[in-house]
Amino acid sequence: MCGIAGIVNMLDGPRIEHTLIAAMTGMLHHRGPDGSGYYLDAKAGLGHARLSIIDLEGGKQPIHNEDKTVWVVFNGEIFNYVELRAELLARGHRFYTQSDTEVLVHLYEEFGADFVTRLNGQFAIALWDLASHSLLLARDRPGIAPLFYAEDAGRLLFASEVKALLPALTDRPALNLEALDQLFTFWSPVSPDTLFTGVKSLGPGELLLLQAGRITRRQYWDWAFPEDGDYLPGTADALAEELLALLTDATRIRLRADVAVGAYLSGGLDSSALTALIHRSSNLPLRTFSIRFDDPGLDEGTYQQAMVDHLQVDHRSIHCRHGDIAANFLEAIWHIESPVLRTAPVPMGILSGLVRAQDYKVVLTGEGADEVLGGYDIFKENKIRQFWARRPDSRCRPLLLKRLYPYLDLTQASSQHYLQSFFGAALDRPDLPIFSHIPRWNTTARCKDFFSGETRERLTENAIERISMTLPPALGSWHPFNRAQYLEARSLMPGYLLSAQGDRMLMQHSVEGRYPFLDHRVIEFSNRLNPRYKMNVLNEKFLLKKAMQRYLPEAIVQRYKQPYRAPDNPSFRVEQPPAYIDELLDDSMIRRAGYFDSRKVQLLRAKISRGRAIGYKDNMAFCSILSTQAWHHLFVDQLGQRIKIAAQRADTIKSVS
Amino acid sequence: MSVEQQVREYILENYLFTDDGSALANSDSFLEMGILDSTGILEVILFLEEEFGITVEPEEMIPEHLDSVERIVNFIGDKKRIAS
């Protein structure tokens, strides 16, 4: 991946200063430390910070077409560029580089904005057309590469991360409280909102066109499922073969690079399947990377070793201790640019540091398999709650939840009652489009108990109503399993997993992640499967297991699914906690920022220091409060200092126009 | 695939972890074999409801209906006859 940033005058406006483009691009140095370049004319400026992976010598951006009337900056990878290039050459286009970027300008000449549907890849693209004075912004289908924009004083600003917009914005950053309320429900704001007032995110599978001062947005791709019953024909065995062929090809084209490519190996089914697929596609020795934890409940070392032995890969792991999470937390929030409810992203940042230290800048990961092929506990929970909703007065049916949460002790009447009241939410309305996610969203929303009176007064929207309005009308005709899949694929995955826990933690150390399970051909195939092939009764990722079982050790295929988690509040109860924790949570800081009720926060801190806060809710509240305060500190209080540092890099950027 | 085959395959794969059909006779009692616990029987009911489009009533959740392949096959037959 790389970083892109730019400015376009929406109508006639003063000339764009190249120093501003340089300052914006400078804020993205971590995304592209291998060089930077810019293009500037009377109306537009495009900046690019490069992480060089394909065509190391020639691939410098911005890149133009034959007569320099179309310019592009691009973050990401076009995996089918080899095939596209051959097609474009046959149509008479001339290329001046070997890069994947260059296919974009020629495809645009051929197909206009719709060219994005020809791409197989992960991308955030900004394309400037001098002939029509129009700017096109595009983001990949599942939402791997980030892209943000803002309208400010007659200009459209855009960038890979919000921090790069900040040097060009007129007003100081302010926290968008509605977005915070959404994050405290869904783990991320509902697109296009971001934590920053006035800054929007381009959604997964969306295009934005700026022409004659007008902005239009259009969804060019979305997760779509057939009407219930209208599924792909074929036996499970035949469909498993087809899935295997698709995954093999998705992996093969993701190994295209002019640098070494590694892989993340957690020891779960997805990363193990991926490692086996890479092994099938390439004879090159493969290096894999993983995280280890002290807590045996979180550590997956045994399974990682099983795969290492099975495939004989060259494996490196890094041990993440509690103190490491506290020490890296603040910097992680700078990269994530929003509060987080769990500490889980931080070890992913530590892991990408290991990758970079080993001179790797590309890793393949198994992310996306759970969303695409039906692996998550929330899908099981949904099935069981649907099963229960068919006979809501049954005392037995909810007991099936024990299959899902085997560690829950249901022998006590209180926990039984808890399960029923928690999972029984909306049981009388199983057709509700958001039925599957109500228990999770209700739990997450408990963080809002800590909001200050002032925050509560200023909130006017209902987050759940807001997300409900974004759902496609066809959703009602889909199988309940697919409805849950859609919600997960459109909210948590792009908003949190691929960003806070994905792109941002990888790019912190200039490492690019690639996701074969999120190849749109795999997604489109899987979406047409009968849901029973994704989850067979309560056996998750049924078809993936069938497709991969002959390449994996039995223990991995049969393994009970363990979600990736990191230690939460114990991370901050280390012997010498970093000073920022006390500073950010100090009564005066909480009051000055104004988001939370300081008295409640101090009581929570006291409970934690007594070692009494062990529940899910307390952990989540602590992490969300600390990270919100960190966000305020970094982006409101300290921002000027960070921009100054970035501006110092500005004189190294080179003009390519 | 017949109802019997579907039920047999599901029990074999998910509770006996085998595709060897000789491991299970249609009259074998799940309770006596010890292959199903109380939650397991709920899982079987979830399977039956999804696969055959029936809903199992609380009073029907008894071994007479659910404790062997042949009992399940008969039970589903009865349910479908009543429904039609």
mmCIF file of C-alpha atoms in Angstrom, chain A residues 25-336:
data_model
loop_
_atom_site.group_PDB
_atom_site.id
_atom_site.type_symbol
_atom_site.label_atom_id
_atom_site.label_comp_id
_atom_site.label_asym_id
_atom_site.label_seq_id
_atom_site.Cartn_x
_atom_site.Cartn_y
_atom_site.Cartn_z
ATOM 1 C CA THR A 25 1.807 13.856 1.817
ATOM 2 C CA GLY A 26 4.370 14.224 4.596
ATOM 3 C CA MET A 27 1.741 13.146 7.128
ATOM 4 C CA LEU A 28 1.610 9.803 5.272
ATOM 5 C CA HIS A 29 5.346 9.092 5.349
ATOM 6 C CA HIS A 30 4.762 5.819 7.284
ATOM 7 C CA ARG A 31 2.547 4.528 4.442
ATOM 8 C CA GLY A 32 5.156 5.218 1.810
ATOM 9 C CA PRO A 33 8.701 5.714 3.051
ATOM 10 C CA ASP A 34 10.342 4.753 -0.281
ATOM 11 C CA GLY A 35 9.809 8.111 -2.009
ATOM 12 C CA SER A 36 7.227 10.770 -2.716
ATOM 13 C CA GLY A 37 6.036 12.787 -5.675
ATOM 14 C CA TYR A 38 3.391 15.306 -6.653
ATOM 15 C CA TYR A 39 1.542 16.720 -9.641
ATOM 16 C CA LEU A 40 0.241 20.277 -9.699
ATOM 17 C CA ASP A 41 -1.692 22.411 -12.171
ATOM 18 C CA ALA A 42 -3.921 25.481 -11.852
ATOM 19 C CA LYS A 43 -6.842 23.544 -10.366
ATOM 20 C CA ALA A 44 -5.524 20.363 -8.826
ATOM 21 C CA GLY A 45 -2.681 18.922 -6.808
ATOM 22 C CA LEU A 46 -2.037 15.212 -6.273
ATOM 23 C CA GLY A 47 0.529 13.832 -3.807
ATOM 24 C CA HIS A 48 1.850 10.322 -3.334
ATOM 25 C CA ALA A 49 3.982 8.620 -0.669
ATOM 26 C CA ARG A 50 5.319 5.396 -2.101
ATOM 27 C CA LEU A 51 5.877 1.931 -0.725
ATOM 28 C CA SER A 52 7.536 0.313 -3.731
ATOM 29 C CA ILE A 53 6.433 -3.254 -4.408
ATOM 30 C CA ILE A 54 5.878 -3.576 -8.167
ATOM 31 C CA ASP A 55 8.254 -2.015 -10.757
ATOM 32 C CA LEU A 56 10.627 -0.693 -8.096
ATOM 33 C CA GLU A 57 12.433 1.685 -10.507
ATOM 34 C CA GLY A 58 9.689 2.880 -12.841
ATOM 35 C CA GLY A 59 6.569 2.890 -10.714
ATOM 36 C CA LYS A 60 6.904 6.407 -9.268
ATOM 37 C CA GLN A 61 3.585 8.269 -9.006
ATOM 38 C CA PRO A 62 1.667 10.346 -10.010
ATOM 39 C CA ILE A 63 1.365 8.542 -13.321
ATOM 40 C CA HIS A 64 -0.146 9.908 -16.547
ATOM 41 C CA ASN A 65 -1.581 8.715 -19.867
ATOM 42 C CA GLU A 66 0.061 9.137 -23.305
ATOM 43 C CA ASP A 67 -0.722 12.875 -23.715
ATOM 44 C CA LYS A 68 -0.618 13.767 -19.995
ATOM 45 C CA THR A 69 -4.310 14.692 -19.845
ATOM 46 C CA VAL A 70 -5.137 12.045 -17.226
ATOM 47 C CA TRP A 71 -3.184 11.804 -13.952
ATOM 48 C CA VAL A 72 -3.545 9.297 -11.177
ATOM 49 C CA VAL A 73 -2.342 8.655 -7.642
ATOM 50 C CA PHE A 74 -3.192 5.303 -6.239
ATOM 51 C CA ASN A 75 -2.772 3.311 -3.039
ATOM 52 C CA GLY A 76 -3.010 -0.446 -3.220
ATOM 53 C CA GLU A 77 -2.563 -3.196 -5.762
ATOM 54 C CA ILE A 78 -4.252 -4.210 -9.006
ATOM 55 C CA PHE A 79 -3.615 -7.951 -8.966
ATOM 56 C CA ASN A 80 -4.902 -8.574 -12.493
ATOM 57 C CA TYR A 81 -2.747 -5.804 -13.989
ATOM 58 C CA VAL A 82 -0.790 -8.312 -16.061
ATOM 59 C CA GLU A 83 -3.928 -9.370 -17.941
ATOM 60 C CA LEU A 84 -5.295 -5.811 -18.157
ATOM 61 C CA ARG A 85 -2.013 -4.488 -19.512
ATOM 62 C CA ALA A 86 -1.955 -7.093 -22.289
ATOM 63 C CA GLU A 87 -5.509 -6.151 -23.233
ATOM 64 C CA LEU A 88 -4.722 -2.419 -23.258
ATOM 65 C CA LEU A 89 -1.572 -2.922 -25.344
ATOM 66 C CA ALA A 90 -3.668 -4.836 -27.852
ATOM 67 C CA ARG A 91 -6.009 -1.853 -27.983
ATOM 68 C CA GLY A 92 -3.046 0.369 -28.901
ATOM 69 C CA HIS A 93 -2.167 2.007 -25.598
ATOM 70 C CA ARG A 94 1.470 2.847 -24.914
ATOM 71 C CA PHE A 95 3.008 2.275 -21.491
ATOM 72 C CA TYR A 96 6.041 4.037 -20.020
ATOM 73 C CA THR A 97 6.358 1.899 -16.859
ATOM 74 C CA GLN A 98 5.932 -1.731 -15.815
ATOM 75 C CA SER A 99 3.723 -0.728 -12.854
ATOM 76 C CA ASP A 100 0.183 -1.807 -12.071
ATOM 77 C CA THR A 101 -0.729 1.872 -11.607
ATOM 78 C CA GLU A 102 -0.387 2.687 -15.276
ATOM 79 C CA VAL A 103 -3.252 0.405 -16.332
ATOM 80 C CA LEU A 104 -5.597 2.751 -14.437
ATOM 81 C CA VAL A 105 -5.179 5.782 -16.717
ATOM 82 C CA HIS A 106 -5.587 3.721 -19.887
ATOM 83 C CA LEU A 107 -8.561 1.780 -18.570
ATOM 84 C CA TYR A 108 -10.153 5.116 -17.695
ATOM 85 C CA GLU A 109 -9.614 6.303 -21.266
ATOM 86 C CA GLU A 110 -11.361 3.173 -22.518
ATOM 87 C CA PHE A 111 -14.243 2.809 -20.080
ATOM 88 C CA GLY A 112 -14.655 6.059 -18.119
ATOM 89 C CA ALA A 113 -15.498 5.777 -14.404
ATOM 90 C CA ASP A 114 -16.841 2.241 -14.870
ATOM 91 C CA PHE A 115 -13.272 1.002 -15.383
ATOM 92 C CA VAL A 116 -13.158 0.151 -11.669
ATOM 93 C CA THR A 117 -15.406 -2.858 -12.274
ATOM 94 C CA ARG A 118 -12.563 -4.340 -14.362
ATOM 95 C CA LEU A 119 -10.130 -4.269 -11.455
ATOM 96 C CA ASN A 120 -9.325 -7.171 -9.187
ATOM 97 C CA GLY A 121 -7.554 -5.624 -6.277
ATOM 98 C CA GLN A 122 -7.442 -3.420 -3.232
ATOM 99 C CA PHE A 123 -7.302 0.243 -4.024
ATOM 100 C CA ALA A 124 -7.942 3.869 -3.260
ATOM 101 C CA ILE A 125 -7.656 5.825 -6.480
ATOM 102 C CA ALA A 126 -7.674 9.547 -7.245
ATOM 103 C CA LEU A 127 -7.781 10.288 -10.948
ATOM 104 C CA TRP A 128 -7.675 13.802 -12.380
ATOM 105 C CA ASP A 129 -8.975 14.371 -15.909
ATOM 106 C CA LEU A 130 -7.739 17.677 -17.329
ATOM 107 C CA ALA A 131 -10.024 17.575 -20.363
ATOM 108 C CA SER A 132 -13.240 17.532 -18.315
ATOM 109 C CA HIS A 133 -11.726 19.087 -15.175
ATOM 110 C CA SER A 134 -13.150 16.237 -13.172
ATOM 111 C CA LEU A 135 -11.823 14.264 -10.241
ATOM 112 C CA LEU A 136 -12.720 10.637 -9.685
ATOM 113 C CA LEU A 137 -12.174 8.954 -6.316
ATOM 114 C CA ALA A 138 -12.698 5.194 -6.060
ATOM 115 C CA ARG A 139 -12.380 2.623 -3.318
ATOM 116 C CA ASP A 140 -12.111 -1.171 -3.619
ATOM 117 C CA ARG A 141 -15.141 -3.422 -3.154
ATOM 118 C CA PRO A 142 -14.704 -4.806 0.384
ATOM 119 C CA GLY A 143 -13.044 -1.656 1.772
ATOM 120 C CA ILE A 144 -9.407 -2.676 2.258
ATOM 121 C CA ALA A 145 -7.709 0.579 1.245
ATOM 122 C CA PRO A 146 -8.951 3.657 3.139
ATOM 123 C CA LEU A 147 -9.948 6.984 1.544
ATOM 124 C CA PHE A 148 -11.243 10.137 3.221
ATOM 125 C CA TYR A 149 -12.338 13.516 1.934
ATOM 126 C CA ALA A 150 -13.616 16.891 3.074
ATOM 127 C CA GLU A 151 -15.048 19.993 1.470
ATOM 128 C CA ASP A 152 -13.316 23.057 2.811
ATOM 129 C CA ALA A 153 -13.379 26.672 1.596
ATOM 130 C CA GLY A 154 -14.291 25.814 -1.996
ATOM 131 C CA ARG A 155 -11.834 22.927 -2.197
ATOM 132 C CA LEU A 156 -12.189 19.184 -2.123
ATOM 133 C CA LEU A 157 -9.451 17.584 -0.040
ATOM 134 C CA PHE A 158 -8.779 13.864 -0.066
ATOM 135 C CA ALA A 159 -6.279 11.499 1.564
ATOM 136 C CA SER A 160 -5.607 7.912 2.624
ATOM 137 C CA GLU A 161 -5.740 8.935 6.284
ATOM 138 C CA VAL A 162 -7.547 11.812 7.963
ATOM 139 C CA LYS A 163 -4.302 13.137 9.443
ATOM 140 C CA ALA A 164 -3.180 14.143 5.958
ATOM 141 C CA LEU A 165 -6.261 16.339 5.500
ATOM 142 C CA LEU A 166 -5.597 18.243 8.704
ATOM 143 C CA PRO A 167 -2.799 20.553 7.456
ATOM 144 C CA ALA A 168 -5.225 21.820 4.772
ATOM 145 C CA LEU A 169 -8.403 22.174 6.840
ATOM 146 C CA THR A 170 -9.452 25.663 7.937
ATOM 147 C CA ASP A 171 -10.847 24.639 11.333
ATOM 148 C CA ARG A 172 -9.170 22.714 14.129
ATOM 149 C CA PRO A 173 -10.346 19.117 14.389
ATOM 150 C CA ALA A 174 -13.460 18.523 16.490
ATOM 151 C CA LEU A 175 -14.910 15.204 17.564
ATOM 152 C CA ASN A 176 -18.154 14.254 15.826
ATOM 153 C CA LEU A 177 -20.269 13.066 18.764
ATOM 154 C CA GLU A 178 -22.793 11.219 16.592
ATOM 155 C CA ALA A 179 -19.899 9.223 15.123
ATOM 156 C CA LEU A 180 -18.631 8.449 18.631
ATOM 157 C CA ASP A 181 -22.111 7.242 19.550
ATOM 158 C CA GLN A 182 -22.099 5.005 16.457
ATOM 159 C CA LEU A 183 -18.628 3.686 17.304
ATOM 160 C CA PHE A 184 -19.839 2.877 20.812
ATOM 161 C CA THR A 185 -22.538 0.726 19.168
ATOM 162 C CA PHE A 186 -21.032 -0.832 16.027
ATOM 163 C CA TRP A 187 -17.268 -0.527 16.777
ATOM 164 C CA SER A 188 -16.929 2.080 14.025
ATOM 165 C CA PRO A 189 -18.879 5.043 12.673
ATOM 166 C CA VAL A 190 -21.447 4.394 9.945
ATOM 167 C CA SER A 191 -19.924 5.394 6.595
ATOM 168 C CA PRO A 192 -19.577 8.178 5.483
ATOM 169 C CA ASP A 193 -19.230 9.600 9.017
ATOM 170 C CA THR A 194 -15.846 9.683 10.720
ATOM 171 C CA LEU A 195 -14.754 10.771 14.182
ATOM 172 C CA PHE A 196 -13.729 14.124 12.700
ATOM 173 C CA THR A 197 -16.486 16.683 12.166
ATOM 174 C CA GLY A 198 -16.696 17.539 8.468
ATOM 175 C CA VAL A 199 -14.510 14.653 7.301
ATOM 176 C CA LYS A 200 -16.149 11.831 5.375
ATOM 177 C CA SER A 201 -14.990 8.402 4.362
ATOM 178 C CA LEU A 202 -15.625 6.990 0.907
ATOM 179 C CA GLY A 203 -17.451 3.715 1.500
ATOM 180 C CA PRO A 204 -16.386 0.274 0.267
ATOM 181 C CA GLY A 205 -17.310 -0.179 -3.395
ATOM 182 C CA GLU A 206 -18.026 3.541 -3.859
ATOM 183 C CA LEU A 207 -17.082 6.140 -6.444
ATOM 184 C CA LEU A 208 -17.046 9.883 -5.992
ATOM 185 C CA LEU A 209 -17.110 12.233 -8.956
ATOM 186 C CA LEU A 210 -16.352 15.945 -8.720
ATOM 187 C CA GLN A 211 -17.320 17.874 -11.817
ATOM 188 C CA ALA A 212 -18.289 21.512 -12.329
ATOM 189 C CA GLY A 213 -18.254 22.062 -8.566
ATOM 190 C CA ARG A 214 -20.704 19.240 -7.866
ATOM 191 C CA ILE A 215 -19.977 16.066 -5.913
ATOM 192 C CA THR A 216 -21.845 12.854 -6.671
ATOM 193 C CA ARG A 217 -21.335 9.487 -4.987
ATOM 194 C CA ARG A 218 -22.311 6.135 -6.410
ATOM 195 C CA GLN A 219 -22.057 2.548 -5.189
ATOM 196 C CA TYR A 220 -20.566 0.467 -8.013
ATOM 197 C CA TRP A 221 -20.459 -2.822 -6.063
ATOM 198 C CA ASP A 222 -22.061 -4.252 -2.949
ATOM 199 C CA TRP A 223 -22.443 -7.568 -1.171
ATOM 200 C CA ALA A 224 -25.554 -9.045 -2.769
ATOM 201 C CA PHE A 225 -27.269 -12.323 -1.965
ATOM 202 C CA PRO A 226 -29.862 -14.305 -3.903
ATOM 203 C CA GLU A 227 -33.476 -14.455 -2.828
ATOM 204 C CA ASP A 228 -33.905 -17.183 -0.259
ATOM 205 C CA GLY A 229 -33.873 -20.532 -2.107
ATOM 206 C CA ASP A 230 -32.195 -19.385 -5.332
ATOM 207 C CA TYR A 231 -28.749 -20.860 -4.644
ATOM 208 C CA LEU A 232 -25.934 -22.351 -6.710
ATOM 209 C CA PRO A 233 -26.790 -25.910 -7.723
ATOM 210 C CA GLY A 234 -24.317 -28.753 -7.191
ATOM 211 C CA THR A 235 -23.189 -31.190 -4.552
ATOM 212 C CA ALA A 236 -21.106 -30.054 -1.596
ATOM 213 C CA ASP A 237 -18.096 -31.866 -3.059
ATOM 214 C CA ALA A 238 -18.386 -30.178 -6.441
ATOM 215 C CA LEU A 239 -18.867 -26.737 -4.863
ATOM 216 C CA ALA A 240 -15.878 -27.332 -2.583
ATOM 217 C CA GLU A 241 -13.735 -28.047 -5.659
ATOM 218 C CA GLU A 242 -14.928 -24.837 -7.261
ATOM 219 C CA LEU A 243 -14.139 -22.882 -4.102
ATOM 220 C CA LEU A 244 -10.679 -24.408 -3.952
ATOM 221 C CA ALA A 245 -9.980 -23.413 -7.565
ATOM 222 C CA LEU A 246 -11.104 -19.831 -6.906
ATOM 223 C CA LEU A 247 -9.076 -19.518 -3.706
ATOM 224 C CA THR A 248 -6.028 -20.960 -5.408
ATOM 225 C CA ASP A 249 -6.225 -18.356 -8.151
ATOM 226 C CA ALA A 250 -6.987 -15.549 -5.686
ATOM 227 C CA THR A 251 -3.846 -16.524 -3.783
ATOM 228 C CA ARG A 252 -1.716 -16.960 -6.907
ATOM 229 C CA ILE A 253 -2.325 -13.431 -8.204
ATOM 230 C CA ARG A 254 -1.733 -12.019 -4.714
ATOM 231 C CA LEU A 255 1.788 -13.394 -4.765
ATOM 232 C CA ARG A 256 2.623 -11.005 -7.631
ATOM 233 C CA ALA A 257 5.303 -8.616 -6.356
ATOM 234 C CA ASP A 258 8.876 -7.581 -7.024
ATOM 235 C CA VAL A 259 9.699 -8.007 -3.322
ATOM 236 C CA ALA A 260 9.444 -11.001 -0.966
ATOM 237 C CA VAL A 261 5.922 -11.880 0.222
ATOM 238 C CA GLY A 262 5.265 -13.417 3.663
ATOM 239 C CA ALA A 263 2.119 -14.542 5.476
ATOM 240 C CA TYR A 264 0.448 -14.204 8.862
ATOM 241 C CA LEU A 265 -0.083 -17.562 10.543
ATOM 242 C CA SER A 266 -2.315 -17.387 13.615
ATOM 243 C CA GLY A 267 -2.902 -21.117 13.842
ATOM 244 C CA GLY A 268 -6.605 -20.811 13.065
ATOM 245 C CA LEU A 269 -8.304 -22.429 10.091
ATOM 246 C CA ASP A 270 -8.151 -19.366 7.814
ATOM 247 C CA SER A 271 -4.486 -18.507 8.071
ATOM 248 C CA SER A 272 -3.589 -22.205 7.976
ATOM 249 C CA ALA A 273 -5.696 -22.695 4.841
ATOM 250 C CA LEU A 274 -4.061 -19.636 3.326
ATOM 251 C CA THR A 275 -0.555 -20.873 4.119
ATOM 252 C CA ALA A 276 -1.387 -24.208 2.522
ATOM 253 C CA LEU A 277 -2.737 -22.397 -0.558
ATOM 254 C CA ILE A 278 0.450 -20.347 -0.888
ATOM 255 C CA HIS A 279 2.427 -23.548 -0.572
ATOM 256 C CA ARG A 280 0.448 -24.999 -3.475
ATOM 257 C CA SER A 281 0.941 -21.862 -5.623
ATOM 258 C CA SER A 282 4.626 -21.261 -5.151
ATOM 259 C CA ASN A 283 7.832 -23.229 -4.767
ATOM 260 C CA LEU A 284 9.581 -20.376 -3.016
ATOM 261 C CA PRO A 285 10.390 -20.799 0.681
ATOM 262 C CA LEU A 286 7.652 -19.077 2.665
ATOM 263 C CA ARG A 287 8.231 -17.010 5.763
ATOM 264 C CA THR A 288 5.335 -16.743 8.207
ATOM 265 C CA PHE A 289 4.761 -14.472 11.196
ATOM 266 C CA SER A 290 2.690 -14.686 14.370
ATOM 267 C CA ILE A 291 2.023 -13.156 17.786
ATOM 268 C CA ARG A 292 2.366 -15.039 21.077
ATOM 269 C CA PHE A 293 0.764 -14.062 24.389
ATOM 270 C CA ASP A 294 1.583 -14.931 28.016
ATOM 271 C CA ASP A 295 -2.017 -15.819 28.787
ATOM 272 C CA PRO A 296 -2.613 -19.458 27.690
ATOM 273 C CA GLY A 297 -6.278 -18.542 27.065
ATOM 274 C CA LEU A 298 -5.186 -16.145 24.307
ATOM 275 C CA ASP A 299 -2.009 -17.778 22.993
ATOM 276 C CA GLU A 300 -2.254 -19.979 19.883
ATOM 277 C CA GLY A 301 1.373 -21.142 19.781
ATOM 278 C CA THR A 302 0.563 -24.880 19.791
ATOM 279 C CA TYR A 303 -1.522 -24.608 16.630
ATOM 280 C CA GLN A 304 0.975 -22.308 14.941
ATOM 281 C CA GLN A 305 3.658 -24.934 15.559
ATOM 282 C CA ALA A 306 1.409 -27.674 14.150
ATOM 283 C CA MET A 307 1.164 -25.789 10.849
ATOM 284 C CA VAL A 308 4.877 -24.898 10.833
ATOM 285 C CA ASP A 309 5.712 -28.595 11.221
ATOM 286 C CA HIS A 310 3.130 -29.625 8.646
ATOM 287 C CA LEU A 311 4.277 -27.233 5.902
ATOM 288 C CA GLN A 312 7.891 -26.699 6.961
ATOM 289 C CA VAL A 313 7.627 -22.918 6.669
ATOM 290 C CA ASP A 314 10.229 -20.513 8.008
ATOM 291 C CA HIS A 315 8.338 -19.086 10.969
ATOM 292 C CA ARG A 316 9.010 -16.054 13.178
ATOM 293 C CA SER A 317 6.928 -15.017 16.147
ATOM 294 C CA ILE A 318 6.969 -12.097 18.514
ATOM 295 C CA HIS A 319 5.974 -12.324 22.138
ATOM 296 C CA CYS A 320 3.576 -9.589 23.143
ATOM 297 C CA ARG A 321 3.621 -8.825 26.875
ATOM 298 C CA HIS A 322 1.134 -6.676 28.774
ATOM 299 C CA GLY A 323 3.616 -3.829 29.057
ATOM 300 C CA ASP A 324 4.095 -3.809 25.273
ATOM 301 C CA ILE A 325 0.433 -3.038 24.720
ATOM 302 C CA ALA A 326 0.488 -0.103 27.158
ATOM 303 C CA ALA A 327 3.740 1.197 25.652
ATOM 304 C CA ASN A 328 2.386 1.136 22.090
ATOM 305 C CA PHE A 329 -1.222 2.150 22.723
ATOM 306 C CA LEU A 330 -0.909 5.911 22.179
ATOM 307 C CA GLU A 331 0.975 5.540 18.913
ATOM 308 C CA ALA A 332 -1.607 2.988 17.761
ATOM 309 C CA ILE A 333 -4.403 5.533 18.302
ATOM 310 C CA TRP A 334 -2.455 8.062 16.235
ATOM 311 C CA HIS A 335 -2.516 5.578 13.364
ATOM 312 C CA ILE A 336 -6.082 4.333 13.887
#
